Coordinates of C-alpha atoms in Angstrom, one line a residue:
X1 CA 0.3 2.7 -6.0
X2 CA -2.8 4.9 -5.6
X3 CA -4.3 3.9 -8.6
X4 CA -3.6 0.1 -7.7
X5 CA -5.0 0.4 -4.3
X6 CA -8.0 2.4 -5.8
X7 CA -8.7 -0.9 -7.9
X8 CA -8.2 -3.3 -5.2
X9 CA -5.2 -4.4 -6.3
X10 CA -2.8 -5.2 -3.1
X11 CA 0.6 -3.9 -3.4
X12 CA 4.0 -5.3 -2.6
X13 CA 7.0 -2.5 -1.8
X14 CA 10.1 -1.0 -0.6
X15 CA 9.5 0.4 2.5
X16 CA 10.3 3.5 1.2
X17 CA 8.9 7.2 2.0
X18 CA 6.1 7.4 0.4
X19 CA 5.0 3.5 0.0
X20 CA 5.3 3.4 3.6
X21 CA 3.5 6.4 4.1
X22 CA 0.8 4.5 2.3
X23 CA 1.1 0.6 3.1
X24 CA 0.8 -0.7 6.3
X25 CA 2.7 -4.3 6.4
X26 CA 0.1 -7.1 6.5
X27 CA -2.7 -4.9 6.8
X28 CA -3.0 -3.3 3.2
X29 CA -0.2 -4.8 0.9
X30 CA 3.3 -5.9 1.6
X31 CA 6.5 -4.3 2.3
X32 CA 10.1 -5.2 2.1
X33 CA 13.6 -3.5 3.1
X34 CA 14.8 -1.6 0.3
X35 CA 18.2 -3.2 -1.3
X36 CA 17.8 -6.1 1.1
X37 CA 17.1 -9.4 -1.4
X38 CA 16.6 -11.7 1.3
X39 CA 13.8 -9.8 2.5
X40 CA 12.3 -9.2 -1.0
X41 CA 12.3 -12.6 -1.5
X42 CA 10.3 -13.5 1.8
X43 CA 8.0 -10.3 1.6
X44 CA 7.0 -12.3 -2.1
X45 CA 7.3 -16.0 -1.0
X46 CA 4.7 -14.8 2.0
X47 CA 2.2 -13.2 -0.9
X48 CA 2.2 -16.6 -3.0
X49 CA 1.3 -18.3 0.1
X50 CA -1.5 -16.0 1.1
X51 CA -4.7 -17.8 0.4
X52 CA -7.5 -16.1 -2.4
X53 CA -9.4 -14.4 0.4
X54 CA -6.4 -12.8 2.4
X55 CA -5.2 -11.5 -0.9
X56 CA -8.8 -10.1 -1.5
X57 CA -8.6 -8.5 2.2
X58 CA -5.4 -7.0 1.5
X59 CA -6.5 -5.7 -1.7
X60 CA -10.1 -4.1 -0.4
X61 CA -8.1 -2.9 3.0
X62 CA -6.0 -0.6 0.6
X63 CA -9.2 0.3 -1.2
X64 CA -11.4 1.7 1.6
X65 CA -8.2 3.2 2.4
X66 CA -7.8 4.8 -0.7
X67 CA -11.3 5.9 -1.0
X68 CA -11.2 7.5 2.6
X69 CA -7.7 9.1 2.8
X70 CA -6.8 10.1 -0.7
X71 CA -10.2 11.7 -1.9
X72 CA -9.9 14.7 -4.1
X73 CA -10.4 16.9 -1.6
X74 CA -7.6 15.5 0.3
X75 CA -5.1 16.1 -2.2
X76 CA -6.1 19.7 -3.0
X77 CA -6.0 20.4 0.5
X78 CA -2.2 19.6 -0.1
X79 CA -1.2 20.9 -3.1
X80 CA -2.7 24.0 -1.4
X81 CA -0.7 23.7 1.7
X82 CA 2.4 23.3 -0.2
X83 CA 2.1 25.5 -3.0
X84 CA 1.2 28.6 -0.3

């Protein structure tokens, strides 16, 4: 997901820990209830629908986030903090 985001690339997800410690619905990527179909379905059915710019704007929202948030520093900071 990082690595995605990183590239631009919006993401659709459960919204599981992690992803949704990440994603914010409609802002940076898409989520959907884990083990609910119905929902998977929509959550994908909305992103088809999206036009070429609003996927763009998803994808560069989870970028900047990305590049703010999950810098280097950032995750030694928390290897550090749990590996202390």
């Amino acid at each position: 997901m990082l690595e995605a985001g990183a590239l631009g690339i919006p993401i659709i997800a459960s919204s599981v820990d992690g992803m949704k410690d990440v994603i914010k619905h409609q802002q940076d990527g898409l989520l959907f209830q884990p083990g609910n179909s119905d929902d998977c379905r929509k959550v994908f059915y909305d992103f088809v629908n999206l036009s070429k710019s609003q996927i763009q704007d998803l994808g560069r929202n989870l970028q900047n986030k990305i590049q703010k948030k999950y810098t280097k520093a950032h995750e030694i900071k928390n290897y550090q903090k749990y590996l202390s």
